[in-house]
Tab-separated table of C-alpha atoms in Angstrom:
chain	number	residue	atom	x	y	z
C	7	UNK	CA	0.000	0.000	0.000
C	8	UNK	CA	1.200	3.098	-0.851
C	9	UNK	CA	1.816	5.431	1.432
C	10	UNK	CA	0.231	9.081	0.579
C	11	UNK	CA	2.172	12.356	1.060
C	12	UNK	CA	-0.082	13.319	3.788
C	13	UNK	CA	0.849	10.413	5.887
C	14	UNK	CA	4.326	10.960	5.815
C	15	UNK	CA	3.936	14.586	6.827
C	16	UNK	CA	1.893	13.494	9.948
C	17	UNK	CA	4.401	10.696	10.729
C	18	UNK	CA	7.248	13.717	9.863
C	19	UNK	CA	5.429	15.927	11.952
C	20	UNK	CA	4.706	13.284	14.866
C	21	UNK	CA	8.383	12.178	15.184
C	22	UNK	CA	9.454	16.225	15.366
C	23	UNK	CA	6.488	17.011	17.997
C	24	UNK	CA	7.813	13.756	20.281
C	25	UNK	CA	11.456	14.180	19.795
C	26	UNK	CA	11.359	17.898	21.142
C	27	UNK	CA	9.229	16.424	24.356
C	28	UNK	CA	11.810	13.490	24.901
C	29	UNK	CA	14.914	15.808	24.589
C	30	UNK	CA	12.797	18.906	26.906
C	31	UNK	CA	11.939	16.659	29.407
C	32	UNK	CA	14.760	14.384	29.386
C	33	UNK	CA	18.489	13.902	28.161
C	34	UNK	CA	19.900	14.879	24.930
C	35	UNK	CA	22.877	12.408	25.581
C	36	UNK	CA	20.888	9.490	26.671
C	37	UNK	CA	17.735	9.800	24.586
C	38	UNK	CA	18.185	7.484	21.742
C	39	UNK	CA	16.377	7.424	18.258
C	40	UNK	CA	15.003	4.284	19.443
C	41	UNK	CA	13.356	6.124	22.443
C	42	UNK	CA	12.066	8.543	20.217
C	43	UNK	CA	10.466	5.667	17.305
C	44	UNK	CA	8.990	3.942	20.122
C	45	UNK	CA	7.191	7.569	21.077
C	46	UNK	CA	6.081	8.329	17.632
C	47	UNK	CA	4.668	4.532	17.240
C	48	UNK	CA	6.599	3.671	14.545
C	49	UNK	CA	9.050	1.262	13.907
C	50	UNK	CA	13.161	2.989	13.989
C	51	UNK	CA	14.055	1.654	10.538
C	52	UNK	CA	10.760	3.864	9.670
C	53	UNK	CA	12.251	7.009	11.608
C	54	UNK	CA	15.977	6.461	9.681
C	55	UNK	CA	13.492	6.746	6.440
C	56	UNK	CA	12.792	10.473	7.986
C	57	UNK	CA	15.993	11.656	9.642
C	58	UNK	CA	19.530	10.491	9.519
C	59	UNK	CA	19.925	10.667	12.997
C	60	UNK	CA	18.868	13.065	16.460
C	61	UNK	CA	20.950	15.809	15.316
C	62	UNK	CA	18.777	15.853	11.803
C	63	UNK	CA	16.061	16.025	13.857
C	64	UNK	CA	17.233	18.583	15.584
C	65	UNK	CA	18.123	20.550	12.793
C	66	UNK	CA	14.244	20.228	11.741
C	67	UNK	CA	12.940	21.544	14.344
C	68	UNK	CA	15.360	24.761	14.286
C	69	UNK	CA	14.542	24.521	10.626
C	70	UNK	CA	10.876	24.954	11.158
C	71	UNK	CA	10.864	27.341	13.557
C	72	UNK	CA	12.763	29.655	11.254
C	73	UNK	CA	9.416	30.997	8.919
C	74	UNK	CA	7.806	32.087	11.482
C	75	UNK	CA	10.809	34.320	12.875
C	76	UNK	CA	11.230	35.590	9.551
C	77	UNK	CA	7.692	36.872	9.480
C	78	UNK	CA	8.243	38.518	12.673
C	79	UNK	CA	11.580	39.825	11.827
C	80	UNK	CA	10.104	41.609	8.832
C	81	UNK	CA	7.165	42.597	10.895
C	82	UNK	CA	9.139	44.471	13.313
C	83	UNK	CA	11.723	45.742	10.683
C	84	UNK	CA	11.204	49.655	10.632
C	85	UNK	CA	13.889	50.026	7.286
C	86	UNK	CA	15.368	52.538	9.313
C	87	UNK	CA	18.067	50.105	11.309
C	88	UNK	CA	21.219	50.706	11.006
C	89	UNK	CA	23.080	47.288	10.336
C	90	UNK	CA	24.095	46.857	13.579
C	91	UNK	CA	20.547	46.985	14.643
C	92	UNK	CA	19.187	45.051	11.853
C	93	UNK	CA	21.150	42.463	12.657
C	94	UNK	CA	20.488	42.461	15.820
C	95	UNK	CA	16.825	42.523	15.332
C	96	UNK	CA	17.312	39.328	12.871
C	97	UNK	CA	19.212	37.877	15.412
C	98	UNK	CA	17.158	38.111	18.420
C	99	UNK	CA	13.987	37.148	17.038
C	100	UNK	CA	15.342	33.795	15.745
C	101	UNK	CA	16.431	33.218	19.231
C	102	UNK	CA	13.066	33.677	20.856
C	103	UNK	CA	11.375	31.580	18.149
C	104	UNK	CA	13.764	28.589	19.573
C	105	UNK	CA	12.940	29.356	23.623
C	106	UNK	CA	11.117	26.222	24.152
C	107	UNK	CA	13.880	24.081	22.766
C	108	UNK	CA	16.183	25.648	25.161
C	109	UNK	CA	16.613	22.667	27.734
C	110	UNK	CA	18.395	20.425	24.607
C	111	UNK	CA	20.147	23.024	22.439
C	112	UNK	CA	23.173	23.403	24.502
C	113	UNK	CA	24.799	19.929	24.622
C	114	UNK	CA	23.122	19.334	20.720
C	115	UNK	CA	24.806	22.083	19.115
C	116	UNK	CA	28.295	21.529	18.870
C	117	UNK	CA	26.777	17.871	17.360
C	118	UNK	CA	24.591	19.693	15.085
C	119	UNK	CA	26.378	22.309	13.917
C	120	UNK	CA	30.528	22.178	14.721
C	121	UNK	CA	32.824	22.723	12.642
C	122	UNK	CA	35.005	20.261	14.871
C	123	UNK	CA	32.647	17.353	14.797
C	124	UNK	CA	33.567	14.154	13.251
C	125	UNK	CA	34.562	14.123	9.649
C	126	UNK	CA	32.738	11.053	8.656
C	127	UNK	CA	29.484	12.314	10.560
C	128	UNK	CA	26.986	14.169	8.303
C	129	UNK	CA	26.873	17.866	8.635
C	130	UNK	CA	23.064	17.858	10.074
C	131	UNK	CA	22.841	21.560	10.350
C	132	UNK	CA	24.049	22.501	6.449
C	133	UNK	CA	20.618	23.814	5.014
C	134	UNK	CA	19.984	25.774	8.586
C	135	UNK	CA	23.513	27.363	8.305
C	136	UNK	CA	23.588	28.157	4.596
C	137	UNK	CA	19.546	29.747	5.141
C	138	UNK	CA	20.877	32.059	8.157
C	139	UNK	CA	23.904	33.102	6.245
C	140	UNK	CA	22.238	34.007	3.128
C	141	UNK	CA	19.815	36.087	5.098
C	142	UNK	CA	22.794	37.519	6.755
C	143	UNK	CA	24.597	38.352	3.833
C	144	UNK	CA	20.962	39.688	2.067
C	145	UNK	CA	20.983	42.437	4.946
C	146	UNK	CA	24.547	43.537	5.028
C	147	UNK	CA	24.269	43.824	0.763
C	148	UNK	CA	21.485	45.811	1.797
C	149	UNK	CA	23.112	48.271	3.570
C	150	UNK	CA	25.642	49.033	0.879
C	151	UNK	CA	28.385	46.103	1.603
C	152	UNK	CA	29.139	44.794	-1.720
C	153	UNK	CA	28.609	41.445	-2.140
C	154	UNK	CA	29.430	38.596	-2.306
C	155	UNK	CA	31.282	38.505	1.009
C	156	UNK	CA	34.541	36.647	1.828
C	157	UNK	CA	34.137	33.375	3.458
C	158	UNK	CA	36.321	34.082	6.181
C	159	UNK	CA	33.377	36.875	6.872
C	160	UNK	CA	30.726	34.260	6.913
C	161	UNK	CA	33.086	32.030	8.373
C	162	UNK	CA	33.303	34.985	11.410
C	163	UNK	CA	29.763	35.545	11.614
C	164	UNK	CA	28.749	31.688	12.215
C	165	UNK	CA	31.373	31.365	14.717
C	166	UNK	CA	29.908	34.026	16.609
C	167	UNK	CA	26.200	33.694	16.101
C	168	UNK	CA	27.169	30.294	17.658
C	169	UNK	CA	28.783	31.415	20.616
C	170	UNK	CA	25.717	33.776	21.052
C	171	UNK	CA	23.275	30.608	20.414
C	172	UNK	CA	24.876	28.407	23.035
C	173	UNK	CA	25.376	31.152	25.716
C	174	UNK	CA	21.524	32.060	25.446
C	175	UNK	CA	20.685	28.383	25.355
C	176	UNK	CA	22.294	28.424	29.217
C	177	UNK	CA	21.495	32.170	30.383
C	178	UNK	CA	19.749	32.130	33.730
C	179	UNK	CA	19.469	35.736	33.825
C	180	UNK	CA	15.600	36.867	34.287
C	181	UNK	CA	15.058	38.327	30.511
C	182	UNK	CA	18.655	37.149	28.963
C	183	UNK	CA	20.364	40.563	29.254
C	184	UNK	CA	23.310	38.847	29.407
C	185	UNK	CA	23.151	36.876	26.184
C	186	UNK	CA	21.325	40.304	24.593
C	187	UNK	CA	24.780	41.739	25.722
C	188	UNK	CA	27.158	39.042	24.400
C	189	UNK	CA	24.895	39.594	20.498
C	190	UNK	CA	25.346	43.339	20.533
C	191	UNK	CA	29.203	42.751	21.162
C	192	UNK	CA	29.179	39.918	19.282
C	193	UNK	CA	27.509	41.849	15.957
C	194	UNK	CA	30.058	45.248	16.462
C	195	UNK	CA	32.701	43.155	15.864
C	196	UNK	CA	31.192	41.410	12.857
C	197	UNK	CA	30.099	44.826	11.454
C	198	UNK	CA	33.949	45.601	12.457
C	199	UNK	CA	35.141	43.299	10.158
C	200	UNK	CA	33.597	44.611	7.072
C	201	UNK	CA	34.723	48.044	7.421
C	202	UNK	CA	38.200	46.010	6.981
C	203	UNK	CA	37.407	43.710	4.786
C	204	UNK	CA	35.338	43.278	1.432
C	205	UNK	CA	33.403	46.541	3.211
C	206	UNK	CA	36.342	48.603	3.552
C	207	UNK	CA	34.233	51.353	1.882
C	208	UNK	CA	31.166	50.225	3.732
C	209	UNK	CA	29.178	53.465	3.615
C	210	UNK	CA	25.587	53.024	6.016
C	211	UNK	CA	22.945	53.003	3.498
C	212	UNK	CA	21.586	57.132	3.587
């Protein structure tokens, strides 16, 4: 029996909405894929059909959350930022999309997304990356950096937007002032970097 496009978006969506309750309420290191099949009702060869492994299914769920903070990004986008606070803006509403997955992001990331994980295991986090950069790079074009930008710029930016991501993921501070501190540092010396670099005649758009 064939099985309809529907179906597999419910099962899709079923194994996402149960693996973000197993790794909230218990442990990223110890919950297995297993745990999570047996959740969803389904057999694990079915959920290896689906995702790779738990850091693909991590890298859903940041993945899907990501629409919705561009909506709200571009909601709240005046088009009078400077780059710094565009940035910023972009920044700090993709963080607050992810609160609820706060509990697991810490220990997932440097699985998920590090540059110093494993060669043989699969880069999980690719598409997420290479959709935040591109949106990263579409905003600084915008504001008169000529494109494209080095990779060592990109390569900059990622290594601090993670720094940013897994200090939030942690912050115990009542409204995260001290991760909102760590991003505005974080972006002035990205924005730094292009007045040296391929911006080194970076004028802020008029």
């Amino acid at each position: 029996m064939r099985v309809t496009d529907k179906a597999k978006a419910a099962t899709r969506g079923r194994i996402l909405d149960v693996a973000a309750e197993r790794f909230t309420q218990g442990n990223w290191e110890t919950t297995t894929t297993r745990d999570i099949a047996a959740a969803a009702g389904i057999a694990n060869g079915t959920l290896f059909n689906y995702f790779v492994s738990r850091e693909a299914i991590v890298a859903a769920l940041i993945e899907e959350a990501m629409p919705a903070a561009a909506k709200r990004y571009r909601q709240r986008r005046s088009g009078q930022e400077s780059l710094e606070e565009e940035i910023f803006l972009f920044e700090w509403t993709a963080l607050k999309s992810l609160r609820r997955y706060r509990s697991f992001l810490a220990p997932a990331l440097e699985s998920v997304f590090s540059p110093l994980a494993r060669p043989a295991r699969r880069d999980s986090g690719a598409r997420v990356r290479e959709s935040h950069l591109a949106a990263i790079a579409e905003i600084v074009t915008n504001h008169g950096i000529p494109a494209p930008l080095p990779a060592f710029q990109l390569q900059l930016y990622w290594t601090l937007h993670l720094g940013v991501l897994s200090y939030w993921a942690a912050d115990l501070s009542s409204h995260q002032e001290d991760s909102m501190a760590l991003l505005d540092r974080s972006i002035k010396l990205f924005v730094a970097s292009l007045q040296g670099g391929a911006g080194g005649n970076y004028r802020e758009r008029e």
